[in-house]
CSV table of C-alpha atoms and ligand atoms in Angstrom, one decimal:
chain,number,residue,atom,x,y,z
A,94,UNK,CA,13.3,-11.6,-25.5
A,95,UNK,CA,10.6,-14.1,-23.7
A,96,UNK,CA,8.0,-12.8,-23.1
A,97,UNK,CA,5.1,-14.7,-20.9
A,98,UNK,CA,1.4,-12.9,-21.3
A,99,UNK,CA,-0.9,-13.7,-18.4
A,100,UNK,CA,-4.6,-14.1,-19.2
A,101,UNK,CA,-7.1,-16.2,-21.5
A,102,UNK,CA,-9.4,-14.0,-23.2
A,103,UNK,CA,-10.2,-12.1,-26.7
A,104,UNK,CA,-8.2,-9.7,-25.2
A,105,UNK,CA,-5.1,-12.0,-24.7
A,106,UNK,CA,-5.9,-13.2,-27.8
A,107,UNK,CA,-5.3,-9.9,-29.6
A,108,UNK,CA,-2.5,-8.8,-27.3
A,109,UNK,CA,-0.5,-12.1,-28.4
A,110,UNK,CA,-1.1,-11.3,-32.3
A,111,UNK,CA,0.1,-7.8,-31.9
A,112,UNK,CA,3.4,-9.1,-29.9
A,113,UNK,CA,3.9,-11.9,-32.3
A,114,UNK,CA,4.7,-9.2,-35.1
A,115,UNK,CA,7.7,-7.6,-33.2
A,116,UNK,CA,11.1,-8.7,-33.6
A,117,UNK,CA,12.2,-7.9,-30.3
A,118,UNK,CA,9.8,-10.8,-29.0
A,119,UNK,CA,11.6,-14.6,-29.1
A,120,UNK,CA,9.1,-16.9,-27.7
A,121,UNK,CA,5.6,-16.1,-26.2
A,122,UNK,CA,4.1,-18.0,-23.5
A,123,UNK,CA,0.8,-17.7,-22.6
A,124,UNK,CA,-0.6,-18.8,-19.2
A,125,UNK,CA,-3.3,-19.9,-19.2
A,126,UNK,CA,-4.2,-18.7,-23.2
A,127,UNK,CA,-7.1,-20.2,-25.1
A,128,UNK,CA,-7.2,-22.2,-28.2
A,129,UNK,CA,-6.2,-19.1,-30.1
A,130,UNK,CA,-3.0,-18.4,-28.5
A,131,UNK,CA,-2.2,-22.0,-28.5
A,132,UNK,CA,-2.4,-21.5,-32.3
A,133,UNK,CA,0.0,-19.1,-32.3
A,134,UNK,CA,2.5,-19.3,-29.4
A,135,UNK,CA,2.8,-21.5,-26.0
A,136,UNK,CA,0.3,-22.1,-23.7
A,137,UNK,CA,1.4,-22.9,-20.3
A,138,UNK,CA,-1.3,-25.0,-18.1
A,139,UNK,CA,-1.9,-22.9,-14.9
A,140,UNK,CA,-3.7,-19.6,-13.6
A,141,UNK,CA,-2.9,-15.9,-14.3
A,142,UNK,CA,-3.3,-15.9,-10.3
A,143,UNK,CA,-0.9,-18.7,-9.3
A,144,UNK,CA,2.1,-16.5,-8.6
A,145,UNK,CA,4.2,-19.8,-7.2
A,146,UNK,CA,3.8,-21.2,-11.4
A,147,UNK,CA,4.0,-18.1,-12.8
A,148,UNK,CA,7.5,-17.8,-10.9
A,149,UNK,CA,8.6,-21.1,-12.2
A,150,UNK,CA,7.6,-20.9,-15.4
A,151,UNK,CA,9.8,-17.4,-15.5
A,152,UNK,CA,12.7,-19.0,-14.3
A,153,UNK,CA,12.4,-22.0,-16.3
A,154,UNK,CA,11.7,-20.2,-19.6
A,155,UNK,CA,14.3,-17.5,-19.0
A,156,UNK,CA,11.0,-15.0,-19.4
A,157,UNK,CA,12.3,-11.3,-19.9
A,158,UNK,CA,9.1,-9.5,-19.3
A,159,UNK,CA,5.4,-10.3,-18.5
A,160,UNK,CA,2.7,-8.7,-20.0
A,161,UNK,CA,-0.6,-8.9,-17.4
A,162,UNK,CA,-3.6,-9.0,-19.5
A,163,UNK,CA,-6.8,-9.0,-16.6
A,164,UNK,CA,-7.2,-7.2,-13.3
A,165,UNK,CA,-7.0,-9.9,-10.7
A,166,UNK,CA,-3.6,-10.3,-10.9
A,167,UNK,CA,-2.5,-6.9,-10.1
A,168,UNK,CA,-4.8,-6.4,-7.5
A,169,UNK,CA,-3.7,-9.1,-5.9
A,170,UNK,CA,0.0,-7.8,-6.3
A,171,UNK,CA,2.0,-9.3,-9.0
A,172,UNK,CA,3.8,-6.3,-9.6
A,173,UNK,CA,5.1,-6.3,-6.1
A,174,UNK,CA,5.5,-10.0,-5.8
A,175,UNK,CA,8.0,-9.9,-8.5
A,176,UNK,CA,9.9,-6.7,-7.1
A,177,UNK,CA,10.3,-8.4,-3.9
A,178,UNK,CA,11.9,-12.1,-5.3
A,179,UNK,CA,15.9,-11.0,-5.7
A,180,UNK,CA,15.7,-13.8,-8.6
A,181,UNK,CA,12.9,-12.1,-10.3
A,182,UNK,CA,14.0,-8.5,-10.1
A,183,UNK,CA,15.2,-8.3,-13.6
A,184,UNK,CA,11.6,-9.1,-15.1
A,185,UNK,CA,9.6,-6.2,-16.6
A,186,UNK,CA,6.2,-6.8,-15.1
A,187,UNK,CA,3.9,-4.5,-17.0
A,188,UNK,CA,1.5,-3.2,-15.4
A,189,UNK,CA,0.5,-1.2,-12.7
A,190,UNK,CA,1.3,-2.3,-8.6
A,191,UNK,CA,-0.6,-3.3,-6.2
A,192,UNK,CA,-1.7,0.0,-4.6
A,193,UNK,CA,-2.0,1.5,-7.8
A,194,UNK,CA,-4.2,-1.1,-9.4
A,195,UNK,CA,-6.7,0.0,-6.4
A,196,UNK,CA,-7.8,2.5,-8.9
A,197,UNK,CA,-9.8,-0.4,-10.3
A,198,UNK,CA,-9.7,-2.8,-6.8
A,199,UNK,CA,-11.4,-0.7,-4.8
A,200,UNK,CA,-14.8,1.5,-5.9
A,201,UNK,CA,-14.0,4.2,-2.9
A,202,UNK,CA,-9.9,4.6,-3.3
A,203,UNK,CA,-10.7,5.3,-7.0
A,204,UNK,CA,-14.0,7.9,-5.7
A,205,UNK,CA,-11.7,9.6,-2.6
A,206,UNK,CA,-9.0,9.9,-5.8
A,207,UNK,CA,-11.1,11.8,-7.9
A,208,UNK,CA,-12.8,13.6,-5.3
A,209,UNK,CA,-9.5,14.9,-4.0
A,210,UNK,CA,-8.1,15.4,-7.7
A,211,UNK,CA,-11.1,17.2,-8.8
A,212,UNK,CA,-12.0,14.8,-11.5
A,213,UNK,CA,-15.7,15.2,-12.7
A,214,UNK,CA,-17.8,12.1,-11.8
A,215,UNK,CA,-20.7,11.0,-10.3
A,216,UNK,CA,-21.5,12.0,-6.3
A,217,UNK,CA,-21.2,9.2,-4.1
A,218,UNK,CA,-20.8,8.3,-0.8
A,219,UNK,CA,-19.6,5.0,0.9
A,220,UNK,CA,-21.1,2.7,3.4
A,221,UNK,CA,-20.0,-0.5,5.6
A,222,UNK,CA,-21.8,-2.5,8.5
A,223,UNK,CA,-20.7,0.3,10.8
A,224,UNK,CA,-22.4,3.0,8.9
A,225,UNK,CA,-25.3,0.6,7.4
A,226,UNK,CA,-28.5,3.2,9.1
A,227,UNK,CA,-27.0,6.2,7.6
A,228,UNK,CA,-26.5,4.2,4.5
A,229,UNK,CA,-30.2,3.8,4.1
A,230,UNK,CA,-31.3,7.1,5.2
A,231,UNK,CA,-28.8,8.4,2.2
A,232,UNK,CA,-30.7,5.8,0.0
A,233,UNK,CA,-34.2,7.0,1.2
A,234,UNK,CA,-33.6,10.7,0.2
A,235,UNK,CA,-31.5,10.0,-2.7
A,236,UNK,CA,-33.1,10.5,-7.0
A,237,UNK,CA,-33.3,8.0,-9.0
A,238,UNK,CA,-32.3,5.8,-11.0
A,239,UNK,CA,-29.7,5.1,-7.6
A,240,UNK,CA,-26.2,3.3,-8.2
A,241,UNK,CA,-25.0,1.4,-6.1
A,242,UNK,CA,-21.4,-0.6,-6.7
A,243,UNK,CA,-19.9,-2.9,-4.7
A,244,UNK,CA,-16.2,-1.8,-3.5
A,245,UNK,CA,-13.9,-4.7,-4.7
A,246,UNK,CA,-13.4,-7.0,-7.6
A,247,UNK,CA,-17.1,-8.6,-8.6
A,248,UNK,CA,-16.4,-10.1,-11.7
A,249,UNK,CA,-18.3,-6.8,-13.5
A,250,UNK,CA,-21.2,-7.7,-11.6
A,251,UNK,CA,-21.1,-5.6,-8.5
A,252,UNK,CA,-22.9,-2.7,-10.2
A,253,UNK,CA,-26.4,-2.2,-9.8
A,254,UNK,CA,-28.6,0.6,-10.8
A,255,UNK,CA,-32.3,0.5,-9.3
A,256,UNK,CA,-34.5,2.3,-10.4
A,257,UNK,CA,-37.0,2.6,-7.2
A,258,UNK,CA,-35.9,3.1,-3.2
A,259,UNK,CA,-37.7,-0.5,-2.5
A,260,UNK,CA,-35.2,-2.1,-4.7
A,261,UNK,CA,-32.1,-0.2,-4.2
A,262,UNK,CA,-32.6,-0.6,-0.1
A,263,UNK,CA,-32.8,-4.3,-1.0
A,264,UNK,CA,-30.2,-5.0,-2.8
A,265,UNK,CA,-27.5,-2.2,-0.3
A,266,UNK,CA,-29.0,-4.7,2.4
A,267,UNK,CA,-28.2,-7.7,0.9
A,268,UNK,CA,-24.8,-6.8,-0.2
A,269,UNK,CA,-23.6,-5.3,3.4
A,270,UNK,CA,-25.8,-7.6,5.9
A,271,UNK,CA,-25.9,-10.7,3.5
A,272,UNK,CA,-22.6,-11.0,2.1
A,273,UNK,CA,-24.1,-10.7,-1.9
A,274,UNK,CA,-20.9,-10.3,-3.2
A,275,UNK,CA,-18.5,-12.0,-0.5
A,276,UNK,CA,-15.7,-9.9,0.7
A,277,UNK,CA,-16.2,-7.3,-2.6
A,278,UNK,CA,-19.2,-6.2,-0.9
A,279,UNK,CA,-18.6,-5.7,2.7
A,280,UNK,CA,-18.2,-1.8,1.7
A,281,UNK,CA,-20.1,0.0,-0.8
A,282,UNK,CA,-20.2,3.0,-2.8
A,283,UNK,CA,-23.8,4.8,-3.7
A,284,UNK,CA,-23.5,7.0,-6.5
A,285,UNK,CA,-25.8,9.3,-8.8
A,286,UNK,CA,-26.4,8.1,-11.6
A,287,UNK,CA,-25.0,9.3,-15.1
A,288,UNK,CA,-27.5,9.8,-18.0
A,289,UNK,CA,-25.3,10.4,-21.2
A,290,UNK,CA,-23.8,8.2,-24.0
A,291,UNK,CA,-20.7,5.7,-22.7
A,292,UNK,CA,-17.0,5.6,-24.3
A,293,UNK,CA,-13.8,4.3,-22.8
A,294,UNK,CA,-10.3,6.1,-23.4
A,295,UNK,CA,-7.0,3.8,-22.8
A,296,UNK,CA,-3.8,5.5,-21.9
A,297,UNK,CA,0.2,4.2,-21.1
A,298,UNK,CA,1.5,5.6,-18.6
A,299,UNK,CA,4.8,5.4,-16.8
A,300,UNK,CA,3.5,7.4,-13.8
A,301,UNK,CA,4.8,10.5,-14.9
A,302,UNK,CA,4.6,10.8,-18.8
A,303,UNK,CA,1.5,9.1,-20.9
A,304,UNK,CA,0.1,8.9,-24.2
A,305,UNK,CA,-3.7,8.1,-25.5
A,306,UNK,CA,-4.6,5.4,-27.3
A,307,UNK,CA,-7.8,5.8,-29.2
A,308,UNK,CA,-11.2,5.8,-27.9
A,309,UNK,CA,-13.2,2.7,-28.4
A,310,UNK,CA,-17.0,1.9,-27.6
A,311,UNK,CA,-18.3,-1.2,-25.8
A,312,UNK,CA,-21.8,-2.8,-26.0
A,313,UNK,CA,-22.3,-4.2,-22.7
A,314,UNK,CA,-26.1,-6.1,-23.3
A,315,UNK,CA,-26.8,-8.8,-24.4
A,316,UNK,CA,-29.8,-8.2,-26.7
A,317,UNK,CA,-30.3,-5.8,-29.6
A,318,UNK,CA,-30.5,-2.0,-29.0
A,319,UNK,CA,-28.8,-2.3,-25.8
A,320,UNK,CA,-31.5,-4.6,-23.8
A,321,UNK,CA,-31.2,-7.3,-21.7
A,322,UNK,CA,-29.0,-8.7,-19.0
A,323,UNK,CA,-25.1,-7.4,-19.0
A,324,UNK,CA,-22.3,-9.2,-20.6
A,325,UNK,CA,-18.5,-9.2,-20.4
A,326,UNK,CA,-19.4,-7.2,-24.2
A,327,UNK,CA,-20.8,-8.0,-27.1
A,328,UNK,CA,-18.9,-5.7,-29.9
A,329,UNK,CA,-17.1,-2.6,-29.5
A,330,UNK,CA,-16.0,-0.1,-32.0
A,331,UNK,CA,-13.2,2.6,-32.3
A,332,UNK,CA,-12.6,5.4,-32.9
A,333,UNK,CA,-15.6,7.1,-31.6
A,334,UNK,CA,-17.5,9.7,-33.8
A,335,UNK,CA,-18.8,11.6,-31.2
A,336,UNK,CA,-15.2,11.3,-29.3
A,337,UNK,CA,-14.0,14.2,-31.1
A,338,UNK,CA,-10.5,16.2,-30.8
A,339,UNK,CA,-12.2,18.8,-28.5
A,340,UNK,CA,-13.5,16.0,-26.1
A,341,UNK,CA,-10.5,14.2,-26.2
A,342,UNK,CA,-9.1,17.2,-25.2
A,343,UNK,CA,-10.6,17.9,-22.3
A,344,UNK,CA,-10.9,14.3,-21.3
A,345,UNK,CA,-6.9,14.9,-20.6
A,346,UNK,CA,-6.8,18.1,-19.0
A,347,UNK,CA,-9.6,17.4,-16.4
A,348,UNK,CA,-9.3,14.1,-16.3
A,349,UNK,CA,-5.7,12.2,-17.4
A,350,UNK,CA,-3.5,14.8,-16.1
A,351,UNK,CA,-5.4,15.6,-12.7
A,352,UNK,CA,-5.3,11.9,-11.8
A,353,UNK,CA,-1.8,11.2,-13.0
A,354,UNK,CA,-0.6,14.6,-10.7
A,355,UNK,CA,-3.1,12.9,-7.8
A,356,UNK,CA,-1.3,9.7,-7.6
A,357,UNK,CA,2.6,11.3,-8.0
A,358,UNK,CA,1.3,13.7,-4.8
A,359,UNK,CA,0.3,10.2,-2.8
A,360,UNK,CA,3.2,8.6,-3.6
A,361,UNK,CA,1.4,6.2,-5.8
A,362,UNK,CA,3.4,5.2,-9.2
A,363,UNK,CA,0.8,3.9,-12.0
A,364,UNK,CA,2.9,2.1,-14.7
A,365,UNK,CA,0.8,0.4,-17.4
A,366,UNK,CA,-2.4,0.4,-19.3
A,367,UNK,CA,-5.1,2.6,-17.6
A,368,UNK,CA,-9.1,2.2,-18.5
A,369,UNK,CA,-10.7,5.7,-18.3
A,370,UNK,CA,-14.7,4.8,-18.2
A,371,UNK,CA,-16.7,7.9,-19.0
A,372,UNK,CA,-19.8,9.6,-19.4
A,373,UNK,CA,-20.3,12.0,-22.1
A,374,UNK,CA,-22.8,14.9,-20.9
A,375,UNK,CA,-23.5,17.6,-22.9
A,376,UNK,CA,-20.0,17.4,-24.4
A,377,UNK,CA,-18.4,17.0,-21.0
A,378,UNK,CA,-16.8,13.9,-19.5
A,379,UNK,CA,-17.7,12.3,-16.6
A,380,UNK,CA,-15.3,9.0,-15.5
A,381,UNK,CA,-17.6,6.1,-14.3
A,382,UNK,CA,-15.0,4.0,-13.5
A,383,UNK,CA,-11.1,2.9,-13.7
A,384,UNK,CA,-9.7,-0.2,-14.6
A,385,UNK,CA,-6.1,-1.0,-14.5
A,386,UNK,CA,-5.7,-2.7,-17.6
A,387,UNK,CA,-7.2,-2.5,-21.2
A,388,UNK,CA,-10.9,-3.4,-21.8
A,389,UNK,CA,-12.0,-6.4,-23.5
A,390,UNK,CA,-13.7,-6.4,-26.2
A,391,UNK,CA,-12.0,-2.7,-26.5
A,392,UNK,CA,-8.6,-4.2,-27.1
A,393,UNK,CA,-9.8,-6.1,-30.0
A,394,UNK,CA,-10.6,-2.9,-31.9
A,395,UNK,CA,-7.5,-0.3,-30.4
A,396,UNK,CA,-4.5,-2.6,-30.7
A,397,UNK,CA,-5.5,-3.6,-34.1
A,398,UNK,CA,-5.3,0.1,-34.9
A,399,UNK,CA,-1.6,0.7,-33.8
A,400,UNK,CA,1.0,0.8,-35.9
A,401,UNK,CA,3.6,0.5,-33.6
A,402,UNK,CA,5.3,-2.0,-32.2
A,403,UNK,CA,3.6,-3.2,-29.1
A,404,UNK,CA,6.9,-4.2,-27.4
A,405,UNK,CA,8.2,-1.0,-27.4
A,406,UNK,CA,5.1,0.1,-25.9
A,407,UNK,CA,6.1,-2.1,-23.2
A,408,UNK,CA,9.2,-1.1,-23.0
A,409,UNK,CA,8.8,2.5,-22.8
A,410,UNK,CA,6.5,1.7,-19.8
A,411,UNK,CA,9.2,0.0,-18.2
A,412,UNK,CA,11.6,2.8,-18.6
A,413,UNK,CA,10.0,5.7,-18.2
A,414,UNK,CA,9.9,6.9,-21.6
A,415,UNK,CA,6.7,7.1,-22.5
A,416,UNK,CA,7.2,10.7,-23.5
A,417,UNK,CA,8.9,9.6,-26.4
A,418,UNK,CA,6.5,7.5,-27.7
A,419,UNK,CA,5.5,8.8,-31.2
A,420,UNK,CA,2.5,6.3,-31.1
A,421,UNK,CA,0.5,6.0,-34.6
A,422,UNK,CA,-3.0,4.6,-35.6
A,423,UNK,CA,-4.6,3.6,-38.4
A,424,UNK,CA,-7.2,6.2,-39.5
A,425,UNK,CA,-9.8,3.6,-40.4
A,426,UNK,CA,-12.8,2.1,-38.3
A,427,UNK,CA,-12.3,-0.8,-36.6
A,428,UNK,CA,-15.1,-3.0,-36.0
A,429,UNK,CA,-15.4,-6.5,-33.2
A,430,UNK,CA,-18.5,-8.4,-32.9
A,431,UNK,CA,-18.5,-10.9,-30.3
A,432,UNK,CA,-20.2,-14.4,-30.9
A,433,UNK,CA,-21.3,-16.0,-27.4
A,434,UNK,CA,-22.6,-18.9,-26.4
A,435,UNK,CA,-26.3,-20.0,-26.4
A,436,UNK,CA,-27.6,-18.9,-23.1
A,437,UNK,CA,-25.2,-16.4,-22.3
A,438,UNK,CA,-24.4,-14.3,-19.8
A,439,UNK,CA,-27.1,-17.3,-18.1
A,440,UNK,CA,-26.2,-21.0,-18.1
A,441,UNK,CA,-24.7,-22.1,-21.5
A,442,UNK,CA,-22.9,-25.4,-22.8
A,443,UNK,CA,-19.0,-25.7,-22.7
A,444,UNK,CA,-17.5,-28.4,-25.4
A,445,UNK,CA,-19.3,-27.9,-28.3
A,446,UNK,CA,-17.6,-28.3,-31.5
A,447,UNK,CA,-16.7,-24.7,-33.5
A,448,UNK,CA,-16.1,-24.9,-37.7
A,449,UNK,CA,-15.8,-22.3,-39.8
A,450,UNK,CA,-13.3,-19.6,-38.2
A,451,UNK,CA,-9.8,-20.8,-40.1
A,452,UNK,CA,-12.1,-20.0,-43.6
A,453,UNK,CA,-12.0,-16.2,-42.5
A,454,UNK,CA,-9.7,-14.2,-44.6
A,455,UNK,CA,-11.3,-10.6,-44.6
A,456,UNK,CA,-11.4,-10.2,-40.8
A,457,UNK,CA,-9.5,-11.2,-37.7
A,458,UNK,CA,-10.3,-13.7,-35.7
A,459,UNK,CA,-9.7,-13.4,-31.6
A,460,UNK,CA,-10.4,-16.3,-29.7
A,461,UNK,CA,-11.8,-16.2,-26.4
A,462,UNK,CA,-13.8,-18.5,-24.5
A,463,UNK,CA,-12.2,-21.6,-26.5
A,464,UNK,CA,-9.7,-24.5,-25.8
A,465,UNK,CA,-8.5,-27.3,-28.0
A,466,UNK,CA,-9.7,-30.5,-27.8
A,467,UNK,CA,-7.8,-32.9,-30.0
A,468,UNK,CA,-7.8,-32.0,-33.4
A,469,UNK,CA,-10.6,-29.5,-32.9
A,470,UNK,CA,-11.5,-26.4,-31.4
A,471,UNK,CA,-14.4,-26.4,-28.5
A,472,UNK,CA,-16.3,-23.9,-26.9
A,473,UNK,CA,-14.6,-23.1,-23.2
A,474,UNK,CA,-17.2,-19.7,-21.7
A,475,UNK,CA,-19.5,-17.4,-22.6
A,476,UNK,CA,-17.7,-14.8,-24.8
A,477,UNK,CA,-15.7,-17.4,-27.5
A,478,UNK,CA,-14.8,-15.6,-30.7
A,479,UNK,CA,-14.4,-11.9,-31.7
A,480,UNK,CA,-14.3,-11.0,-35.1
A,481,UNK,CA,-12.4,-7.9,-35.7
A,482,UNK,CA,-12.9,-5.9,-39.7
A,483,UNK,CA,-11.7,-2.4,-40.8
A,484,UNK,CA,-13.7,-0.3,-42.7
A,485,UNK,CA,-14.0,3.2,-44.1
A,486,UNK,CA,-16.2,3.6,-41.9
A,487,UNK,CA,-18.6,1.5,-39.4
A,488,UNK,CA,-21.0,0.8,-41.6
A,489,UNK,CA,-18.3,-1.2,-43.6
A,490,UNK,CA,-16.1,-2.4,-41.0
A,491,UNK,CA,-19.6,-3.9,-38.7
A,492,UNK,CA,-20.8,-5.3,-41.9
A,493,UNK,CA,-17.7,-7.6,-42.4
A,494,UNK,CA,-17.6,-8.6,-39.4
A,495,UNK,CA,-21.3,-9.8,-39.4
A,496,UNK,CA,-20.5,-11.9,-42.7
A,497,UNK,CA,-18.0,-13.6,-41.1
A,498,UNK,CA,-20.1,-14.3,-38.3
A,499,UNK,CA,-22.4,-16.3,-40.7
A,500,UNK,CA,-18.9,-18.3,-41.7
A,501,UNK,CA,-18.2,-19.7,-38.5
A,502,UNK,CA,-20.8,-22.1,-36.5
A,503,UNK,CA,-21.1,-24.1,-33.1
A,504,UNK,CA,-24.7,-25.3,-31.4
A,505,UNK,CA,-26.1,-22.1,-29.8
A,506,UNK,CA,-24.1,-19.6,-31.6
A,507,UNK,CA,-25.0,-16.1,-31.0
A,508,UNK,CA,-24.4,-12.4,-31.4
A,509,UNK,CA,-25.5,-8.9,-32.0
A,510,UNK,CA,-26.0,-7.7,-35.5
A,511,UNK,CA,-26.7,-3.9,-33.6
A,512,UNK,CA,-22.8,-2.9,-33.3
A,513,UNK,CA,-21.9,0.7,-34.1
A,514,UNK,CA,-26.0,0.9,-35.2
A,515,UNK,CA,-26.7,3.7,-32.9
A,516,UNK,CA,-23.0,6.0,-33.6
A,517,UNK,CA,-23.8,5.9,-37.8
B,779,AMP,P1,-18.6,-1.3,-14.1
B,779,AMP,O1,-18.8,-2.7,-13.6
B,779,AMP,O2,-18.0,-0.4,-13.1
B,779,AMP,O3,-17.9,-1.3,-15.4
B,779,AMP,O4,-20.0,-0.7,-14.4
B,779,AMP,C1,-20.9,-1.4,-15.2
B,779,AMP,C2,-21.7,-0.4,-16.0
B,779,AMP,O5,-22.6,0.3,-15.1
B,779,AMP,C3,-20.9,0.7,-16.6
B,779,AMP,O6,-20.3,0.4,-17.8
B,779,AMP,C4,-22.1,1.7,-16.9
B,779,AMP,O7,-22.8,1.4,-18.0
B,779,AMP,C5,-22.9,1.5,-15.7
B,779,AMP,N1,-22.7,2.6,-14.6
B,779,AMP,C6,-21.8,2.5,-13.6
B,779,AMP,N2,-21.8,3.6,-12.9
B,779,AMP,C7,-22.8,4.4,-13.4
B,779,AMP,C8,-23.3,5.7,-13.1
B,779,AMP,N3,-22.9,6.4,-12.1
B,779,AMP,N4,-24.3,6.2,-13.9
B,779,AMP,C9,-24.8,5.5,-15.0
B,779,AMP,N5,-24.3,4.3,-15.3
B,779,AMP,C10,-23.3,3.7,-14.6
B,780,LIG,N1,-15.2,-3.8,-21.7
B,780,LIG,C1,-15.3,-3.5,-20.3
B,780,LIG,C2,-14.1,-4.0,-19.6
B,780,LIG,O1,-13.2,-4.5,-20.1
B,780,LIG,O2,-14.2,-3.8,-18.3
């Protein structure tokens, strides 16, 4: 089968390794892909958003399934635009549809939903231009620290948390009468805020049976000890320590289930990966957010863990049969650290030169924001290489990884040597 994977991260990166090894997969294409994926399969020159090329390129590549790596294109409705083109039909577009991918598109469907569900998570309530005075009075007599998160997609920068009234009636004005984050603002959702430690859980679904995937842990800043400006993620780690059996547990029967019931009784059919954000407190889950696809850098430390083949994951999606699934992990840590550019998540340089990453033999290497540029490899964003170990435990796998982050170099080069500190 063809198979064309939408997207141009670490993420992509990882998901295109981990298809590679199946037999059922012929050719991959990758649209747009990164240097790393050019490495390995097809790269095909256009957006993950461009449905019109993504069309062609299915038709012109006899592509059996597509595999939709980042957010934007399910919000937008690539699900549906395929279900709706009689000579696309026949492509398994994995993934969830556009009204269920509002779980992660919109801030206030995913609060109502859990509200409604009973899911535990933080108390909100939401505000637009029409409602703008009561918004501040809710902000005036609210504790602090006070979270406030613009509605739509912000490129994960529509969350703020302030940590005094002054700032948070600030930035709530800015965002509904000054347009700070365009149209992803225009309604907003002010929530408590959550003091615990942060994990993410990943489950398939195919809206009526699911499995988990293991727990993995994301470090968001950019400095060490979890300081400084957010990032797309520096390093993540999985499985969790603290993410124990009982936890797991109970993150499925107040969480998982609930929601997967709540959808089925709207009529709403979640097929795909689903992104459980939570808040451990006192032992007790609380979700923060969802996301309709798998997290990056998460998927560079869970997908390395399966055993399975990832196509049938797919495929089970597709067909409903999830519930037979016997999905199995490799019991060892897994370890990513994240090397960014110089500069990052502020201005940085694109273009410069990287060496060092095809020497790595202990760990894996997951490009992200690179691209080729004749016979070498260039730095394309802000995130550009992941480098992925296995270990006993962290300790071991997060000390690999940092080895082989001395191995590779480019002008500016950059990352945490913290990962997985805080969980030994
Ligand atoms: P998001 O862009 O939704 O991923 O949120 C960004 C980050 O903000 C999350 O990963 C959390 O670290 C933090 N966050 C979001 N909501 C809350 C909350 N209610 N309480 C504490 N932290 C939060
Ligand atoms: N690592 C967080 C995300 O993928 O949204």
């Amino acid at each position: 089968m063809n198979i064309l994977l939408l997207g141009s991260g670490g993420r992509e990166h990882t998901f295109a390794w981990k298809i590679l090894q199946s037999n059922l997969c012929t050719t991959l294409f990758v649209a747009p892909g990164n240097a790393g994926t050019a490495a390995i399969a097809t790269n095909l020159n256009f957006s993950d958003t461009d449905f019109v090329s993504i069309r062609n390129a299915c038709l012109n590549y006899a592509i059996q399934m597509v595999v939709v790596g980042a957010e934007n294109p399910l919000v937008n409705g690539i699900v549906d635009f395929f279900a709706q083109d009689s000579s696309l039909q026949h492509i398994a577009v994995i993934g969830p549809n556009k009204e269920a991918a509002q779980l992660e598109g919109s801030k206030d469907f995913s609060k109502k939903i859990m509200l409604e569900c009973g899911i535990p998570t933080a108390t909100y309530a939401t505000f637009t231009k029409e409602n703008f005075e009561n918004g501040i009075a809710y902000i005036e007599n609210h504790s602090l620290p006070i979270v406030l998160k613009a509605d739509g997609l912000a490129a994960g920068k529509g969350v703020l948390i302030c940590t005094s009234h002054d700032e948070a009636l600030n930035e709530f004005t800015e965002m509904l009468q000054h347009q700070k984050f365009g149209d992803a603002g225009t309604t907003v959702v002010v929530e408590e805020f959550l003091d615990g430690i942060e994990l993410s859980v990943f489950v398939v679904t195919d809206g009526i049976n699911y499995k988990l995937l293991p727990s993995a842990k994301d470090y968001k800043r950019i400095g060490e000890k979890d300081t400084g400006l957010n990032t797309g993620g520096m390093g993540a780690i999985s499985p969790v320590p603290f993410a124990n059996e009982a936890f797991i547990k109970k993150v499925e029967s107040r969480v998982v289930v609930p929601l997967l019931d709540g959808l089925q009784k709207n009529g709403i059919n979640y097929k795909g990966f689903l992104f459980v954000g939570l808040m451990m407190m006192h032992d007790d889950p609380f979700v923060i957010e969802f996301n309709c696809r798998m997290g990056d850098p998460e998927t560079e430390v869970v997908l390395p863990r399966l055993k399975n083949d990832i196509v049938t994951v797919f495929q089970a999606i597709a067909n409903n049969t999830v519930g037979e699934l016997n999905l199995e992990f490799d019991a060892d840590t897994a370890a990513t650290v994240f090397l960014v550019s110089g500069g990052y998540p502020g201005d940085f340089e694109k273009g410069l030169v990287i060496t060092g990453y095809n020497d790595i033999k202990e760990s894996l290497v997951f490009h992200a924001g690179t691209k080729a540029n004749n016979d070498s490899v260039v730095t394309n964003g802000g995130r550009v290489m992941a480098i992925t170990s296995f270990g006993k435990n962290i300790n071991e796998a997060v000390l690999k990884s940092l080895d082989a982050a001395k191995k590779i170099n480019y002008v500016g080069k950059y990352y945490r040597t913290d990962i997985g500190l805080d969980l030994m």
